[in-house]
Short mmCIF file of C-alpha atoms and ligand atoms in Angstrom, two decimals:
data_model
loop_
_atom_site.label_atom_id
_atom_site.label_comp_id
_atom_site.label_asym_id
_atom_site.label_seq_id
_atom_site.Cartn_x
_atom_site.Cartn_y
_atom_site.Cartn_z
CA MET Q 178 0.01 0.02 0.00
CA LYS Q 179 1.24 3.45 -0.81
CA PRO Q 180 2.22 5.53 2.39
CA ARG Q 181 -0.13 8.48 2.82
CA LEU Q 182 1.12 11.93 2.07
CA ALA Q 183 1.50 14.16 5.13
CA ILE Q 184 -0.80 16.67 3.52
CA CYS Q 185 -3.50 14.08 3.71
CA GLY Q 186 -2.71 13.17 7.28
CA GLY Q 187 0.11 10.65 6.86
CA SER Q 188 3.22 10.69 8.71
CA PRO Q 189 6.16 13.17 7.40
CA VAL Q 190 9.29 11.63 6.06
CA VAL Q 191 11.59 14.07 7.58
CA LYS Q 192 11.22 14.56 11.26
CA THR Q 193 14.30 16.66 11.97
CA PRO Q 194 13.16 20.12 13.13
CA ARG Q 195 13.86 22.96 10.86
CA PRO Q 196 15.96 24.87 9.91
CA HIS Q 197 17.90 22.21 8.22
CA PHE Q 198 20.38 24.68 6.68
CA ARG Q 199 22.38 27.22 8.59
CA TRP Q 200 25.28 29.32 7.14
CA PRO Q 201 27.98 29.93 8.27
CA PRO Q 202 28.45 26.63 10.13
CA HIS Q 203 30.08 26.40 13.35
CA VAL Q 204 33.88 26.92 12.81
CA PRO Q 205 36.21 25.70 15.62
CA GLY Q 206 38.69 28.53 16.65
CA LEU Q 207 36.89 31.37 14.72
CA ALA Q 208 35.46 33.09 17.84
CA ASP Q 209 39.01 32.92 19.35
CA ALA Q 210 40.59 34.40 16.42
CA LEU Q 211 38.19 37.34 16.57
CA ALA Q 212 38.51 37.71 20.26
CA ARG Q 213 42.57 37.49 20.15
CA TYR Q 214 42.37 40.29 17.41
CA VAL Q 215 40.41 42.61 19.77
CA GLU Q 216 42.39 41.64 22.79
CA GLU Q 217 45.67 42.20 21.11
CA GLY Q 218 44.46 45.62 20.20
CA GLY Q 219 44.14 45.17 16.43
CA PRO Q 220 42.80 48.46 15.04
CA LEU Q 221 39.05 48.57 14.71
CA SER Q 222 39.13 51.24 11.97
CA ILE Q 223 41.95 51.17 9.51
CA PRO Q 224 42.26 54.40 7.46
CA GLY Q 225 45.20 53.10 5.14
CA ARG Q 226 46.14 49.80 3.32
CA ASP Q 227 47.70 47.90 6.04
CA GLY Q 228 47.21 45.33 8.75
CA ILE Q 229 44.38 42.91 8.25
CA TYR Q 230 43.40 44.72 4.98
CA ALA Q 231 46.67 44.32 3.39
CA LYS Q 232 47.02 40.94 4.40
CA LEU Q 233 43.62 39.64 3.05
CA GLU Q 234 43.80 41.78 -0.05
CA ASP Q 235 47.12 40.26 -1.01
CA ARG Q 236 45.69 36.76 -0.28
CA LEU Q 237 42.52 37.40 -2.40
CA ALA Q 238 44.54 38.90 -5.15
CA ALA Q 239 46.79 36.05 -5.55
CA LEU Q 240 44.16 33.42 -5.23
CA HIS Q 241 42.56 35.01 -8.26
CA GLY Q 242 45.75 35.78 -10.19
CA ARG Q 243 44.85 39.60 -9.96
CA GLY Q 244 47.09 42.76 -9.58
CA TYR Q 245 44.82 44.55 -7.15
CA ALA Q 246 42.06 43.67 -4.60
CA LEU Q 247 40.12 46.28 -2.68
CA LEU Q 248 37.84 45.06 0.32
CA THR Q 249 34.55 46.78 0.72
CA SER Q 250 31.69 46.88 3.22
CA SER Q 251 29.42 44.62 0.91
CA GLY Q 252 29.16 43.10 -2.50
CA THR Q 253 26.71 45.81 -3.52
CA MET Q 254 29.38 48.39 -2.92
CA ALA Q 255 32.03 46.45 -4.59
CA LEU Q 256 29.68 46.39 -7.82
CA TYR Q 257 29.08 50.22 -7.48
CA SER Q 258 32.84 50.62 -7.05
CA ALA Q 259 33.50 48.46 -10.05
CA PHE Q 260 30.86 50.43 -12.30
CA PHE Q 261 32.35 53.74 -10.97
CA GLY Q 262 35.85 52.40 -11.61
CA LEU Q 263 34.93 52.14 -15.32
CA GLY Q 264 34.14 55.90 -15.38
CA LEU Q 265 30.58 55.37 -16.79
CA GLU Q 266 28.73 58.56 -18.02
CA PRO Q 267 25.16 59.26 -17.42
CA GLY Q 268 23.17 58.14 -20.65
CA GLU Q 269 25.90 55.63 -21.57
CA GLU Q 270 24.71 51.91 -21.65
CA VAL Q 271 25.39 48.84 -19.79
CA ILE Q 272 24.12 45.49 -20.60
CA SER Q 273 23.10 43.39 -17.59
CA THR Q 274 22.01 39.86 -17.33
CA VAL Q 275 18.22 39.97 -16.78
CA TYR Q 276 18.46 37.27 -14.01
CA SER Q 277 20.48 37.50 -10.78
CA PHE Q 278 20.26 39.02 -7.51
CA HIS Q 279 19.16 42.71 -7.89
CA ALA Q 280 22.45 44.17 -6.72
CA THR Q 281 24.17 42.96 -9.80
CA ALA Q 282 22.56 45.80 -11.73
CA THR Q 283 21.07 48.24 -9.28
CA PRO Q 284 24.17 50.35 -8.54
CA LEU Q 285 24.01 51.24 -12.10
CA LEU Q 286 20.73 53.26 -11.56
CA HIS Q 287 22.74 55.64 -9.27
CA LEU Q 288 25.20 56.40 -12.07
CA GLY Q 289 22.53 57.38 -14.42
CA VAL Q 290 23.60 54.54 -17.01
CA LEU Q 291 20.96 53.02 -19.17
CA VAL Q 292 20.63 49.42 -18.29
CA HIS Q 293 19.57 46.99 -20.99
CA PHE Q 294 18.72 43.38 -19.98
CA CYS Q 295 20.20 40.36 -21.74
CA ASP Q 296 18.09 37.16 -21.64
CA VAL Q 297 19.63 34.09 -20.03
CA GLU Q 298 19.98 30.30 -20.89
CA PRO Q 299 16.74 28.62 -19.96
CA ASP Q 300 18.84 25.71 -18.41
CA THR Q 301 21.69 27.45 -16.48
CA GLY Q 302 20.12 30.85 -15.83
CA ASN Q 303 23.32 32.41 -17.03
CA ILE Q 304 23.66 35.21 -19.49
CA ASP Q 305 22.97 34.00 -23.06
CA ALA Q 306 25.98 35.00 -25.06
CA SER Q 307 24.17 34.51 -28.32
CA ALA Q 308 21.68 37.25 -27.35
CA LEU Q 309 24.33 39.56 -26.17
CA ASP Q 310 26.04 40.74 -29.33
CA MET Q 311 22.92 42.30 -30.88
CA LEU Q 312 22.29 44.33 -27.62
CA VAL Q 313 25.59 46.17 -28.18
CA THR Q 314 25.17 49.74 -29.49
CA PRO Q 315 27.60 52.60 -29.99
CA ARG Q 316 26.92 53.74 -26.42
CA THR Q 317 27.50 50.32 -24.56
CA ARG Q 318 30.36 50.53 -22.30
CA ALA Q 319 30.20 47.20 -20.26
CA VAL Q 320 28.45 44.14 -19.67
CA VAL Q 321 27.68 42.75 -16.22
CA THR Q 322 27.21 38.83 -15.76
CA ASN Q 323 26.71 36.54 -12.76
CA HIS Q 324 27.87 32.96 -12.53
CA MET Q 325 24.58 31.85 -11.26
CA TRP Q 326 24.53 29.46 -8.35
CA GLY Q 327 28.26 28.66 -9.01
CA HIS Q 328 27.89 27.74 -12.67
CA PRO Q 329 30.34 29.83 -14.66
CA VAL Q 330 29.02 31.81 -17.59
CA ASP Q 331 30.23 30.85 -21.08
CA VAL Q 332 33.48 32.85 -20.55
CA ASP Q 333 35.00 32.21 -23.93
CA ALA Q 334 31.78 33.65 -25.73
CA VAL Q 335 31.39 36.55 -23.25
CA ALA Q 336 35.14 37.46 -23.46
CA ALA Q 337 35.28 37.36 -27.36
CA ILE Q 338 32.15 39.66 -27.66
CA CYS Q 339 33.56 42.05 -25.24
CA ARG Q 340 36.89 42.11 -27.05
CA ARG Q 341 35.47 42.56 -30.39
CA ARG Q 342 33.10 45.30 -29.39
CA GLY Q 343 35.50 46.94 -27.27
CA ILE Q 344 33.34 46.79 -24.04
CA ALA Q 345 34.28 46.01 -20.56
CA TRP Q 346 33.21 42.96 -18.61
CA VAL Q 347 32.20 43.37 -14.98
CA GLU Q 348 32.18 39.83 -13.61
CA ASP Q 349 29.76 39.28 -10.43
CA CYS Q 350 31.30 36.16 -8.71
CA SER Q 351 29.13 36.44 -5.75
CA HIS Q 352 27.42 32.94 -6.17
CA ALA Q 353 30.68 31.29 -7.39
CA HIS Q 354 33.68 31.78 -5.05
CA PHE Q 355 36.50 29.81 -6.56
CA ALA Q 356 34.44 28.07 -9.28
CA GLN Q 357 36.44 27.23 -12.30
CA HIS Q 358 36.01 27.60 -16.03
CA ARG Q 359 38.38 25.15 -17.84
CA GLY Q 360 40.44 25.02 -14.84
CA ARG Q 361 40.67 28.67 -14.21
CA THR Q 362 39.24 30.37 -11.20
CA VAL Q 363 36.36 32.95 -11.81
CA GLY Q 364 37.16 36.29 -10.74
CA GLY Q 365 40.16 36.28 -13.12
CA PHE Q 366 38.16 36.80 -16.32
CA GLY Q 367 36.31 40.33 -16.13
CA ASP Q 368 38.06 43.55 -16.48
CA VAL Q 369 36.77 43.92 -13.08
CA SER Q 370 35.40 41.17 -10.87
CA VAL Q 371 33.48 41.24 -7.58
CA LEU Q 372 32.59 38.85 -4.78
CA SER Q 373 30.11 39.48 -2.16
CA LEU Q 374 31.14 38.14 1.41
CA GLN Q 375 27.73 38.57 3.00
CA GLY Q 376 26.67 36.07 5.63
CA ASN Q 377 24.99 33.39 3.40
CA LYS Q 378 27.91 33.16 1.03
CA LEU Q 379 30.40 30.31 1.28
CA LEU Q 380 33.29 32.62 2.25
CA THR Q 381 31.95 35.29 4.41
CA GLY Q 382 32.74 38.15 6.81
CA GLY Q 383 28.98 38.42 7.82
CA GLU Q 384 28.82 41.46 5.68
CA GLY Q 385 31.64 42.41 2.99
CA GLY Q 386 32.69 42.32 -0.51
CA VAL Q 387 35.86 42.54 -2.63
CA LEU Q 388 36.91 44.05 -6.00
CA LEU Q 389 39.36 42.43 -8.03
CA THR Q 390 41.06 43.86 -11.23
CA ASP Q 391 44.37 44.19 -13.05
CA SER Q 392 43.66 47.81 -14.05
CA ARG Q 393 45.30 50.55 -12.12
CA GLU Q 394 42.80 53.05 -13.47
CA ILE Q 395 39.89 50.99 -12.12
CA TYR Q 396 41.66 50.47 -9.02
CA GLU Q 397 42.53 53.84 -8.17
CA ARG Q 398 38.98 55.26 -9.25
CA ALA Q 399 37.30 52.74 -7.01
CA THR Q 400 39.75 53.62 -4.14
CA LEU Q 401 39.04 57.26 -4.43
CA LEU Q 402 35.25 56.51 -4.33
CA GLY Q 403 35.03 54.76 -1.09
CA HIS Q 404 38.39 54.65 0.75
CA SER Q 405 39.58 58.36 1.59
CA LEU Q 406 42.28 59.47 3.97
CA GLN Q 407 45.43 57.50 4.03
CA ARG Q 408 44.17 54.72 1.78
CA SER Q 409 43.50 57.16 -1.15
CA GLU Q 410 46.69 59.14 -0.40
CA GLU Q 411 48.90 56.02 -0.30
CA CYS Q 412 47.36 54.26 -3.32
CA VAL Q 413 46.39 57.00 -5.85
CA GLN Q 414 49.20 57.72 -8.18
CA ASP Q 415 47.37 59.25 -11.19
CA SER Q 416 48.12 63.03 -11.18
CA ARG Q 417 44.48 63.76 -12.46
CA TRP Q 418 43.46 63.16 -8.79
CA ARG Q 419 46.21 64.87 -6.97
CA GLU Q 420 44.02 67.53 -5.51
CA ILE Q 421 41.35 65.00 -4.03
CA ARG Q 422 43.86 62.33 -2.96
CA ARG Q 423 42.76 62.77 0.68
CA THR Q 424 38.99 63.47 0.34
CA GLY Q 425 38.68 61.02 -2.58
CA PHE Q 426 35.15 61.24 -4.03
CA GLY Q 427 33.86 61.35 -0.51
CA LEU Q 428 32.24 58.04 0.19
CA LYS Q 429 33.14 55.39 2.76
CA PHE Q 430 33.05 51.71 1.65
CA ARG Q 431 35.51 50.18 3.97
CA MET Q 432 34.97 46.67 5.33
CA HIS Q 433 34.78 46.37 9.13
CA PRO Q 434 38.24 44.98 10.38
CA LEU Q 435 36.61 42.02 12.19
CA ALA Q 436 34.85 41.00 9.08
CA ALA Q 437 38.31 40.99 7.47
CA VAL Q 438 39.69 38.93 10.26
CA MET Q 439 36.81 36.45 9.83
CA VAL Q 440 37.26 36.20 6.01
CA ASP Q 441 41.01 35.69 6.53
CA TYR Q 442 40.33 32.89 9.03
CA LEU Q 443 37.82 31.16 6.91
CA LEU Q 444 39.81 31.37 3.52
CA GLU Q 445 42.09 28.39 4.08
CA PRO Q 446 41.54 25.65 4.63
CA HIS Q 447 37.82 25.94 5.54
CA CYS Q 448 36.62 27.45 2.34
CA PHE Q 449 38.30 24.96 0.11
CA ASP Q 450 37.19 22.03 2.54
CA TRP Q 451 33.65 23.19 2.30
CA ILE Q 452 33.77 23.68 -1.62
CA ARG Q 453 34.88 19.86 -1.83
CA SER Q 454 32.40 18.57 0.64
CA ARG Q 455 29.44 20.68 -0.73
CA ALA Q 456 30.25 19.27 -4.31
CA GLU Q 457 30.19 15.70 -2.93
CA THR Q 458 27.02 16.11 -0.92
CA LEU Q 459 25.11 17.97 -3.65
CA ARG Q 460 26.23 15.23 -6.14
CA ARG Q 461 24.59 12.67 -4.03
CA PHE Q 462 21.43 14.90 -3.55
CA SER Q 463 21.15 15.44 -7.41
CA GLU Q 464 21.59 11.85 -8.30
CA GLY Q 465 19.17 10.66 -5.75
CA LEU Q 466 16.45 13.21 -6.98
CA ALA Q 467 17.32 12.29 -10.79
CA ALA Q 468 16.60 8.65 -10.05
CA THR Q 469 13.08 9.51 -9.15
CA GLY Q 470 12.78 10.20 -12.93
CA LYS Q 471 10.78 13.55 -12.48
CA VAL Q 472 13.77 15.84 -11.42
CA GLN Q 473 16.46 17.19 -13.60
CA PRO Q 474 19.71 17.92 -12.08
CA MET Q 475 21.22 21.47 -12.50
CA ALA Q 476 22.57 21.84 -15.85
CA ARG Q 477 26.35 21.60 -16.08
CA ARG Q 478 28.25 22.70 -19.39
CA PRO Q 479 31.36 20.79 -20.28
CA TYR Q 480 33.50 23.73 -19.50
CA VAL Q 481 32.71 23.62 -15.83
CA THR Q 482 35.56 22.29 -13.75
CA SER Q 483 34.04 23.28 -10.59
CA MET Q 484 31.07 25.08 -9.19
CA GLY Q 485 33.15 26.42 -6.38
CA ALA Q 486 30.94 28.05 -3.58
CA HIS Q 487 27.81 26.45 -5.39
CA TYR Q 488 25.65 29.18 -3.60
CA GLY Q 489 22.33 27.56 -4.62
CA PHE Q 490 21.03 24.07 -5.09
CA LYS Q 491 18.25 24.46 -7.83
CA PRO Q 492 17.16 21.31 -9.53
CA ARG Q 493 14.55 21.63 -12.42
CA LEU Q 494 11.25 20.12 -12.90
CA ASP Q 495 8.84 20.14 -15.89
CA PHE Q 496 5.67 21.16 -13.94
CA PRO Q 497 3.49 21.22 -17.14
CA ALA Q 498 4.58 17.63 -17.99
CA LEU Q 499 4.11 16.54 -14.38
CA ARG Q 500 0.57 18.28 -14.46
CA VAL Q 501 1.00 19.88 -10.95
CA THR Q 502 1.54 23.39 -9.96
CA ARG Q 503 4.95 24.33 -8.36
CA GLU Q 504 2.81 25.63 -5.47
CA ALA Q 505 0.98 22.30 -4.83
CA LEU Q 506 4.31 20.34 -4.97
CA VAL Q 507 6.13 22.74 -2.57
CA THR Q 508 3.04 22.57 -0.13
CA ALA Q 509 3.25 18.75 -0.23
CA LEU Q 510 7.14 18.67 0.25
CA ARG Q 511 6.86 20.99 3.22
CA ALA Q 512 4.31 18.97 4.80
CA GLU Q 513 6.65 16.02 4.54
CA GLY Q 514 9.10 18.25 6.68
CA LEU Q 515 11.41 19.53 3.83
CA GLU Q 516 12.82 23.05 3.73
CA VAL Q 517 11.87 23.77 0.03
CA ASP Q 518 11.04 27.02 -1.55
CA ILE Q 519 10.03 28.70 -4.84
CA PRO Q 520 13.02 31.02 -5.72
CA GLY Q 521 12.08 34.51 -4.56
CA SER Q 522 13.92 36.83 -7.11
CA PRO Q 523 12.07 37.45 -10.45
CA PRO Q 524 14.02 38.45 -13.56
CA PHE Q 525 15.11 42.07 -13.37
CA HIS Q 526 12.62 43.38 -15.95
CA ARG Q 527 9.73 42.38 -13.50
CA LEU Q 528 11.22 44.39 -10.67
CA PRO Q 529 9.22 47.78 -9.92
CA LEU Q 530 12.69 49.39 -9.39
CA PHE Q 531 13.62 49.13 -12.95
CA ASP Q 532 10.26 50.46 -14.27
CA PRO Q 533 11.17 53.40 -16.39
CA GLU Q 534 8.37 55.62 -15.02
CA ARG Q 535 8.67 54.74 -11.18
CA PHE Q 536 11.14 55.21 -8.27
CA PRO Q 537 13.45 57.58 -9.96
CA ILE Q 538 17.03 57.90 -8.73
CA SER Q 539 18.59 61.51 -8.75
CA GLY Q 540 16.25 62.13 -11.79
CA PHE Q 541 18.22 59.81 -14.10
CA ARG Q 542 16.32 58.28 -16.93
CA LYS Q 543 15.98 54.47 -17.05
CA ALA Q 544 15.95 52.16 -19.96
CA ASP Q 545 12.43 51.09 -21.07
CA HIS Q 546 12.02 47.35 -21.10
CA ARG Q 547 8.24 47.37 -21.57
CA GLY Q 548 7.35 45.21 -24.69
CA ARG Q 549 10.68 43.19 -24.59
CA SER Q 550 10.28 39.53 -23.52
CA PHE Q 551 12.84 37.21 -21.83
CA PRO Q 552 11.78 33.79 -22.58
CA GLY Q 553 14.86 32.14 -21.32
CA ALA Q 554 14.64 33.76 -17.91
CA GLU Q 555 10.95 33.12 -17.65
CA ALA Q 556 11.50 29.47 -18.67
CA TYR Q 557 14.34 29.00 -16.11
CA CYS Q 558 12.56 30.84 -13.29
CA ALA Q 559 9.32 28.59 -13.74
CA SER Q 560 11.42 25.41 -13.63
CA ILE Q 561 13.50 25.69 -10.48
CA LEU Q 562 12.89 24.81 -6.78
CA SER Q 563 15.29 25.93 -4.10
CA LEU Q 564 16.45 23.44 -1.80
CA PRO Q 565 19.28 23.58 1.04
CA THR Q 566 22.85 23.57 -0.16
CA PHE Q 567 23.88 20.66 2.18
CA THR Q 568 27.49 20.61 2.57
CA PHE Q 569 28.76 18.10 5.38
CA PRO Q 570 29.00 14.46 5.54
CA GLU Q 571 26.72 14.49 8.70
CA GLU Q 572 23.92 15.99 6.54
CA VAL Q 573 23.85 12.97 4.27
CA PRO Q 574 21.03 11.10 6.20
CA LEU Q 575 19.01 14.26 5.88
CA VAL Q 576 19.76 14.40 2.10
CA ASP Q 577 18.41 10.76 1.66
CA ALA Q 578 15.51 11.60 3.50
CA TYR Q 579 14.77 14.54 1.33
CA VAL Q 580 15.11 12.17 -1.59
CA GLU Q 581 12.71 9.73 -0.11
CA ALA Q 582 10.14 12.52 0.44
CA PHE Q 583 10.31 13.40 -3.15
CA ALA Q 584 9.73 9.95 -4.18
CA LYS Q 585 6.91 9.53 -1.80
CA VAL Q 586 5.12 12.54 -3.20
CA PHE Q 587 5.88 11.68 -6.71
CA GLU Q 588 4.34 8.18 -6.05
CA ASN Q 589 1.13 9.95 -4.94
CA ILE Q 590 1.18 12.92 -7.36
CA GLU Q 591 -2.38 12.38 -8.68
CA VAL Q 592 -3.36 13.65 -5.14
CA LEU Q 593 -1.87 17.12 -6.13
CA ARG Q 594 -3.59 17.35 -9.43
C1 PLP F 1977 24.91 37.67 -7.38
C2 PLP F 1977 25.00 38.69 -6.11
N1 PLP F 1977 25.53 39.93 -6.46
C3 PLP F 1977 25.57 40.92 -5.49
C4 PLP F 1977 25.01 40.74 -4.23
C5 PLP F 1977 25.27 41.75 -3.19
O1 PLP F 1977 26.09 41.39 -2.15
P1 PLP F 1977 25.74 42.05 -0.70
O2 PLP F 1977 24.68 41.42 -0.12
O3 PLP F 1977 27.14 41.61 -0.07
O4 PLP F 1977 25.78 43.64 -0.89
C6 PLP F 1977 24.54 39.40 -3.87
C7 PLP F 1977 24.09 39.06 -2.70
O5 PLP F 1977 23.19 38.19 -2.33
C8 PLP F 1977 24.47 38.42 -4.93
O6 PLP F 1977 23.84 37.13 -4.84
#
């Protein structure tokens, strides 16, 4: 006899109380490292480029093979600094992936740049390089991409278009710390690359970000924007900026030194151990779900060497073929005790903030996306479910229980129709 679904009064498969996923995990020695820094009188405000900032920036630059790293208070501010670093002028155009976390593109609205959206691949959610070329106009200065959930974008295609059309590439790596494309680490491809180090990210300081580049011009402009006083005095060499070397452009985007201590502590070996064990645990999860015959694993192109941080676990389902709604399936799975969600971020063209006639910022004009459609993004968004990015061997029993719950619900799928 088939087991009764929990939504029909049966017993749930997963009895472990929620939440099932917490990040960052408990890290032995982290609290001591933070306490030691404070007790030893480590500075809690660092106006120059020294101490923990210099140490962490040097490590991050080396790990990404970049000339310069600049720590910031958040990934959003790192993106703002990256766009500012390019010297974008109001009215110029930047092409953004239409699907990411909103901060991949929102800083552009503060610079008066017209943001044009590029559709994404319906299976990876990454920018569709085949749609990118035709969006480039004489006013286009840059493209911004995100390596969705850890899957590198089609680096060869994006880089070739940028080179041929003479536009810059801003590479948002916030989901994909240390992911690799053909054996090379992301964060080393864009003219300027950015990582969020916010609390849910694999490598985290609670809040924080970093900008990486080989361009002295971008680095100096970004430093002037948010790192005044000693830092801009020490780092800015360009004579054009001599008079404002102390004030910079007047904003403050420094990372909290304790966040830098935390990131430095987690960087090695923890971060790389987590990447390895997350890949292994999610491979098992993915194979278990695929064995039900109704869930497709996350797409993975042949050029992906590693998904790195693997920020999200988003398997895909063909809901029309299953003849159930995503809402009905999620309700049934939650009743079985699972932590499962419908992903919350819609494609950018559906966000009210990008509406050309609403929520103006500094009176800047916005690009008009009304009438344009983004079928790749709509198809991708409609197909995915959010499940926990289980990471550790101790979580394997829970992974297996999740798979069992999916199988149970599929066995009774007619109840949901
Ligand atoms: C792809 C992406 N870009 C940028 C950000 C912004 O980072 P932060 O929250 O550190 O400002 C995030 C945060 O989740 C993100 O996922």
